[in-house]
PDB file of C-alpha atoms in Angstrom:
ATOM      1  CA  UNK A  21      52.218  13.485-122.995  1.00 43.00           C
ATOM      2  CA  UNK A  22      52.991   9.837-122.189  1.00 40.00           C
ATOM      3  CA  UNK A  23      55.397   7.997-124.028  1.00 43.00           C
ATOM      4  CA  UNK A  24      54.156   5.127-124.219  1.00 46.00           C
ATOM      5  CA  UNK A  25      50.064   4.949-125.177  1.00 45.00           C
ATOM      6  CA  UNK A  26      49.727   1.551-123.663  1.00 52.00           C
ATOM      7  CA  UNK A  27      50.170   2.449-120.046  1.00 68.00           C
ATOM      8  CA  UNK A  28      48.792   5.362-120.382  1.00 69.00           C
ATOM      9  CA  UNK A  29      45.203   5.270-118.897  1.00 78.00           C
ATOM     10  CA  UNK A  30      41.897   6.277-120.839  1.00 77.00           C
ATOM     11  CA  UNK A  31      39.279   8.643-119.925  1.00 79.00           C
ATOM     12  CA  UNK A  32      35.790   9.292-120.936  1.00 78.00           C
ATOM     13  CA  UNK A  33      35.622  13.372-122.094  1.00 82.00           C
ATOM     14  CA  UNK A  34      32.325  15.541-122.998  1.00 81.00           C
ATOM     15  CA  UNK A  35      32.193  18.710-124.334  1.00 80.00           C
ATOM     16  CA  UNK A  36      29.464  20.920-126.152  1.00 81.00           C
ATOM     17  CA  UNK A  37      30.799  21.916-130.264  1.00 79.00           C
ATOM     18  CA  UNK A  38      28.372  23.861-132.010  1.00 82.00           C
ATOM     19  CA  UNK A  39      25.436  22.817-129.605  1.00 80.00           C
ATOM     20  CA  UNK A  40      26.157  19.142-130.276  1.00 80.00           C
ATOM     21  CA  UNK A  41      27.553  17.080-127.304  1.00 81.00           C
ATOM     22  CA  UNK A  42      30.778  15.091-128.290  1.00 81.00           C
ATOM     23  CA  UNK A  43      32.005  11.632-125.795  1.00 79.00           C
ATOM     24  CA  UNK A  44      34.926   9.791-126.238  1.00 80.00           C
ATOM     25  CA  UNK A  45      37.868   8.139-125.063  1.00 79.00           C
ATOM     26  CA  UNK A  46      40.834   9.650-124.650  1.00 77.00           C
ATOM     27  CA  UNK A  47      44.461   8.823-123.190  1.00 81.00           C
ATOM     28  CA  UNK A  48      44.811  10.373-119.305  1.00 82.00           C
ATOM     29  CA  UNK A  49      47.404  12.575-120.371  1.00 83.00           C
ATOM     30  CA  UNK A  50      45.781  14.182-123.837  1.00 82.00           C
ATOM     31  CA  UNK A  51      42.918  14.910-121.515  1.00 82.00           C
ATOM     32  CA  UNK A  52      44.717  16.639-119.298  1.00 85.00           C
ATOM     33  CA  UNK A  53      46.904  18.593-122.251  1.00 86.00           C
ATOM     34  CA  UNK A  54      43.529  19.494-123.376  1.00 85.00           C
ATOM     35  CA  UNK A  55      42.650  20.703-119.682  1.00 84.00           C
ATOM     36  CA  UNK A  56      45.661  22.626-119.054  1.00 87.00           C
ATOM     37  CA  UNK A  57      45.710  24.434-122.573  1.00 86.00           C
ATOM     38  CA  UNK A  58      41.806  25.661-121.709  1.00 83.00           C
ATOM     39  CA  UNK A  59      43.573  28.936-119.880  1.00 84.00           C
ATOM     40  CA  UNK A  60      47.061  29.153-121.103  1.00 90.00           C
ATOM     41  CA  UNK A  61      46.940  28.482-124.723  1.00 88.00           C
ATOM     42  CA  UNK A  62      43.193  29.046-125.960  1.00 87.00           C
ATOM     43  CA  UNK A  63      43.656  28.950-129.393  1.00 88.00           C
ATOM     44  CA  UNK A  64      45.413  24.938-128.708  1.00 88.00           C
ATOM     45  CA  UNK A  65      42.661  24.172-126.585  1.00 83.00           C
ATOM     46  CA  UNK A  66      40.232  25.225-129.530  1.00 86.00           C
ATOM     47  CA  UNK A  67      42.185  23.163-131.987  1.00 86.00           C
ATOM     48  CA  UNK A  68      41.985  20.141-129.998  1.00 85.00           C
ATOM     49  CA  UNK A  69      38.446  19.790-129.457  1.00 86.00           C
ATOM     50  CA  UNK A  70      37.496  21.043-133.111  1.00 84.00           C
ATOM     51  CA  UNK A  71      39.709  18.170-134.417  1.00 83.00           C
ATOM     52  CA  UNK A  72      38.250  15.669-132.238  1.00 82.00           C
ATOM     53  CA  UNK A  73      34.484  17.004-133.209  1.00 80.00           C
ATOM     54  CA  UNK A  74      35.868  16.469-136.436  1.00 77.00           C
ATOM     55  CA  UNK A  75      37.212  12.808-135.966  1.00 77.00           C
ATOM     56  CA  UNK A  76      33.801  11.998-134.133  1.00 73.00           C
ATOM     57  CA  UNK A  77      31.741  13.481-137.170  1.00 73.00           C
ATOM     58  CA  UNK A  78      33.736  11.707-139.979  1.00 68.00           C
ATOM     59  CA  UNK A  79      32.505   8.420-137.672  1.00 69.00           C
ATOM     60  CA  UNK A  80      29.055   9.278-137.815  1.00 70.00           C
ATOM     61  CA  UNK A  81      29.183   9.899-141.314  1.00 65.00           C
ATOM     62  CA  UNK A  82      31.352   6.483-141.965  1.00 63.00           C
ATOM     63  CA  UNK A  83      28.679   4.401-139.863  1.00 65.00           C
ATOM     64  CA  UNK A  84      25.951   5.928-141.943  1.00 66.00           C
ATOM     65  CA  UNK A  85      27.833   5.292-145.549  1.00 62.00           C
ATOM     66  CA  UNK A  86      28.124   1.641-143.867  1.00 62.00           C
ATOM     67  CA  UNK A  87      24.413   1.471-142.688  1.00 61.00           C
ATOM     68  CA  UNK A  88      23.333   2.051-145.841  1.00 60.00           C
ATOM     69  CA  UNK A  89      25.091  -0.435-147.739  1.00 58.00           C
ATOM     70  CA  UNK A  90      23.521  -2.954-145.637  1.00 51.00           C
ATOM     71  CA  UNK A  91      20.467  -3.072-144.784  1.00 47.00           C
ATOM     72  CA  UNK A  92      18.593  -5.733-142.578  1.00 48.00           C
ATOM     73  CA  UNK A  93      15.144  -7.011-143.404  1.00 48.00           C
ATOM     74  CA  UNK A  94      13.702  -5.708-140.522  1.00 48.00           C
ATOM     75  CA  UNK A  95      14.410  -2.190-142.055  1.00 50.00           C
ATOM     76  CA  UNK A  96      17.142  -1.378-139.360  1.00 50.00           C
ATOM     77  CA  UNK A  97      20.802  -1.919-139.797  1.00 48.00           C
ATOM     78  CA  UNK A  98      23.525  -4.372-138.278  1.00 48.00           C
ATOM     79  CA  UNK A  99      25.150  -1.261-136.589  1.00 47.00           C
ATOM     80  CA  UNK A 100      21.524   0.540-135.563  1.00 50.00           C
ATOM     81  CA  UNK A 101      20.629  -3.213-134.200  1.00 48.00           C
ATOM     82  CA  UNK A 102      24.155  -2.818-132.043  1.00 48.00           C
ATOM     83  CA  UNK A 103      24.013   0.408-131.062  1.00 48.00           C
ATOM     84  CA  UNK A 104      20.630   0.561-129.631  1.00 50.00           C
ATOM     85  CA  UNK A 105      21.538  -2.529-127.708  1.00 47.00           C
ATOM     86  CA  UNK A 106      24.610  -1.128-126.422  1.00 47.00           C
ATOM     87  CA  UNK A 107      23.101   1.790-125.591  1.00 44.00           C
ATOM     88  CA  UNK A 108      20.341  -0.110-123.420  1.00 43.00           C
ATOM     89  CA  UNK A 109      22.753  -2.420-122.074  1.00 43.00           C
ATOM     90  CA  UNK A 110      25.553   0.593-121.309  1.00 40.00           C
ATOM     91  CA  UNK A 111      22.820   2.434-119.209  1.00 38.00           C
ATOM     92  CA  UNK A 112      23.038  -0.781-116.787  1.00 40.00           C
ATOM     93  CA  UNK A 113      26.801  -0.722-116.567  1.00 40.00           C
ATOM     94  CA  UNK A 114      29.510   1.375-114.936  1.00 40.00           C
ATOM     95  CA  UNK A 115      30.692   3.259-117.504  1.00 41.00           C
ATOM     96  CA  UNK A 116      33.976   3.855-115.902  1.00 42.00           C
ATOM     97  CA  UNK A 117      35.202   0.774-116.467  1.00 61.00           C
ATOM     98  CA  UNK A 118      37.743   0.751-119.354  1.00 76.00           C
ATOM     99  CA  UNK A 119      39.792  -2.276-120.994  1.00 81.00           C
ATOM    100  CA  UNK A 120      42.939  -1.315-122.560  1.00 86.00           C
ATOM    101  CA  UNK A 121      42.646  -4.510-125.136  1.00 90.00           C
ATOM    102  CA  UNK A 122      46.329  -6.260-125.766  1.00 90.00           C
ATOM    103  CA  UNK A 123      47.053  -7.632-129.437  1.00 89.00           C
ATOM    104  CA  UNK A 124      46.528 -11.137-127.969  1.00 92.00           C
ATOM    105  CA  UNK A 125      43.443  -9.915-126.497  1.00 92.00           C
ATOM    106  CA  UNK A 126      42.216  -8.206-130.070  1.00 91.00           C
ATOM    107  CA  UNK A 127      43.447 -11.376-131.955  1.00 92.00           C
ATOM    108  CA  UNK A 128      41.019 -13.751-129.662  1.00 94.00           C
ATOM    109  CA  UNK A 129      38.128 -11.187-130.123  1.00 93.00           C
ATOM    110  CA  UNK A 130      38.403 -11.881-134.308  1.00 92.00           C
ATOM    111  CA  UNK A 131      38.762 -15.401-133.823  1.00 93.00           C
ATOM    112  CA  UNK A 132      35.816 -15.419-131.912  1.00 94.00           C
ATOM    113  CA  UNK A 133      33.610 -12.815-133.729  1.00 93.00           C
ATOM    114  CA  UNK A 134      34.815 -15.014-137.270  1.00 93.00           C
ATOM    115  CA  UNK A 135      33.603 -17.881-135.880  1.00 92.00           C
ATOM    116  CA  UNK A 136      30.111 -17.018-135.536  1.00 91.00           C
ATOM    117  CA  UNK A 137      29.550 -14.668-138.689  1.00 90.00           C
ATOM    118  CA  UNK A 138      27.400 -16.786-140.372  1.00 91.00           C
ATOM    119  CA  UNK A 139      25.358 -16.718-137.031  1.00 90.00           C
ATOM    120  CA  UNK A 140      25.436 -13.163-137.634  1.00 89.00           C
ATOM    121  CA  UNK A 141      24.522 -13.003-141.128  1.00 90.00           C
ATOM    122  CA  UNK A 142      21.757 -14.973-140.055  1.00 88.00           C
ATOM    123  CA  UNK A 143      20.041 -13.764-137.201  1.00 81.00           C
ATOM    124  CA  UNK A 144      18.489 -10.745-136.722  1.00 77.00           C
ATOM    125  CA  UNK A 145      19.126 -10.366-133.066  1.00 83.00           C
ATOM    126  CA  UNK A 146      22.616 -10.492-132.474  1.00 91.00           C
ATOM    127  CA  UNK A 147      22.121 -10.082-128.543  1.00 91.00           C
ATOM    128  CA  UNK A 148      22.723 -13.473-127.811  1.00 92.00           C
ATOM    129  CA  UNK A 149      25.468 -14.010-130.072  1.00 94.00           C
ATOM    130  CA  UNK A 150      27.187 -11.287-128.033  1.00 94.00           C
ATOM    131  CA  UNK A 151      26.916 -12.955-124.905  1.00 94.00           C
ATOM    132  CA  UNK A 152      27.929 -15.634-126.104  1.00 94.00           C
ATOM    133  CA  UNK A 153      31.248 -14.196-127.737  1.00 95.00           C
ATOM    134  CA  UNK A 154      31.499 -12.412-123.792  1.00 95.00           C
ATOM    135  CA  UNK A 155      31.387 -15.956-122.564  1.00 96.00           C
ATOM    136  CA  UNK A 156      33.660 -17.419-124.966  1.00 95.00           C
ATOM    137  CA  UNK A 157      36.478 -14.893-123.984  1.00 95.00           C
ATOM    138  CA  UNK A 158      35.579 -14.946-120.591  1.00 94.00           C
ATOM    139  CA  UNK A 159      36.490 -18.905-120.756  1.00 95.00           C
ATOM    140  CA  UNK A 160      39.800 -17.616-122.179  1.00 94.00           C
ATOM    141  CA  UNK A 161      40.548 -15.910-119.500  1.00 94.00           C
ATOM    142  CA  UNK A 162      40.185 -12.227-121.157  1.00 93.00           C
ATOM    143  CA  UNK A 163      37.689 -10.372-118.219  1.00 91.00           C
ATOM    144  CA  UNK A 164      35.944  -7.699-120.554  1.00 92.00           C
ATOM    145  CA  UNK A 165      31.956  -6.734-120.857  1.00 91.00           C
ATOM    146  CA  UNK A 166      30.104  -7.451-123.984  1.00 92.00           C
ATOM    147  CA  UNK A 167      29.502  -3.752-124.271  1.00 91.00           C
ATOM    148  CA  UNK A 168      33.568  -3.659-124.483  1.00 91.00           C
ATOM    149  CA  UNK A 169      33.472  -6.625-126.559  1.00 93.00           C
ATOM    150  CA  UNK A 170      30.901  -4.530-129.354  1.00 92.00           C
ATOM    151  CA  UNK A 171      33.037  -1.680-129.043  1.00 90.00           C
ATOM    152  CA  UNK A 172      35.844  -3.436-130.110  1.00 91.00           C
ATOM    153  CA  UNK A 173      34.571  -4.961-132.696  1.00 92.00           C
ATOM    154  CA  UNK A 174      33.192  -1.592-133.852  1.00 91.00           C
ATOM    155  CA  UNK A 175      36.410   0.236-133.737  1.00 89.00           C
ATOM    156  CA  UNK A 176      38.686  -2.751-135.457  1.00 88.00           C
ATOM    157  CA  UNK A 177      36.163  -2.791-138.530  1.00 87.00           C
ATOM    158  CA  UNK A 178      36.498   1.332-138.390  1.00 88.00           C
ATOM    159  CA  UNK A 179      40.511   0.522-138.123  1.00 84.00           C
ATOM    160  CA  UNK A 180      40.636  -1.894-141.186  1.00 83.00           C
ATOM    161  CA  UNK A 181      38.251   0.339-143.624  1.00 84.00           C
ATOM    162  CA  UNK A 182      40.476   3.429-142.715  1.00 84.00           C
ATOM    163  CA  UNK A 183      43.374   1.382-143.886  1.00 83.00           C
ATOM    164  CA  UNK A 184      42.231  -0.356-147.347  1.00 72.00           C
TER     165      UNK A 184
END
C-alpha cells in the first residue's frame, strides 16, 4: 500500500455482502490489495470486505441513533433532509469526481458551515444554504461540489462523535 494516504488517489468500490450492496471510497491502492487478494489469498479478500460491510453498517446505525435524537417538524430528519437531496442532486453529477480535502480546505468548510448554523437550525430546507456554503468556498478559491461539500460535512461530524 501507499505510504503516504494523501497522494494516494480514491476510488468508488461496490460489492454485494449478504444480498446488501455496499459503496464507498477507498484509497487506489487498498482497492487494488483488495483486488489482488480476490484469487491469491481468499480468506484476506473475505476479511476485507466483511470489515468494511461492517464499518458501513456501524454508519447506518450511527446516522439512525443521530436521526432520532433530532427530529425536524416536518417529521423527517436533518440527515434524511440531506441525504435525499444529495441523492437527487448526485444523480445529476459525475460521480467520478473526487476531492481529496486539505486541512486548510476542511478548516474553511467549518468556518463556513458555523457561520450559518443558526440558518440551519432554522430552516427546513437547507438546499439553499448549501449552495450558498458551495459559493462561499468557491469565492475562496477551494473548487469542490456541494454534494462534496455535504459529504464533508457528514463525515467530519461522524469523525468528531467517534472521537468524544
Amino acid at each position: 500500500m501507499a505510504e503516504n494516504i494523501d497522494e494516494d488517489p480514491l476510488v468508488q468500490i461496490e460489492f454485494d455482502h449478504e444480498g446488501q450492496q455496499i459503496k464507498t471510497i477507498v484509497p487506489r491502492s487498498f482497492a487494488n490489495e483488495i483486488h489482488q487478494c480476490y484469487k491469491t489469498d481468499p480468506e484476506k479478500h473475505k476479511f476485507y470486505l466483511n470489515q468494511i460491510a461492517h464499518q458501513a453498517k456501524c454508519e447506518r446505525s450511527l446516522d439512525r441513533h443521530i436521526n432520532s435524537i433530532q427530529p425536524k417538524e416536518t417529521g423527517q430528519t436533518a440527515s434524511q433532509t440531506s441525504s435525499q437531496t444529495a441523492s437527487q442532486t448526485s444523480m445529476k453529477e459525475n460521480t467520478s469526481n473526487i476531492h481529496v480535502w486539505t486541512e486548510k480546505e476542511e478548516k474553511c468548510l467549518i468556518d463556513v458551515r458555523l457561520d450559518k448554523e443558526t440558518a440551519f437550525n432554522g430552516s427546513k430546507s437547507h438546499d439553499t444554504l448549501w449552495n450558498e456554503i458551495t459559493t462561499q468556498m468557491k469565492k475562496n478559491g477551494i473548487n469542490v461540489t456541494k454534494i462534496q461539500i455535504m459529504n464533508k460535512w457528514k463525515n467530519l461530524k461522524k469523525k468528531i462523535q467517534r472521537n468524544s
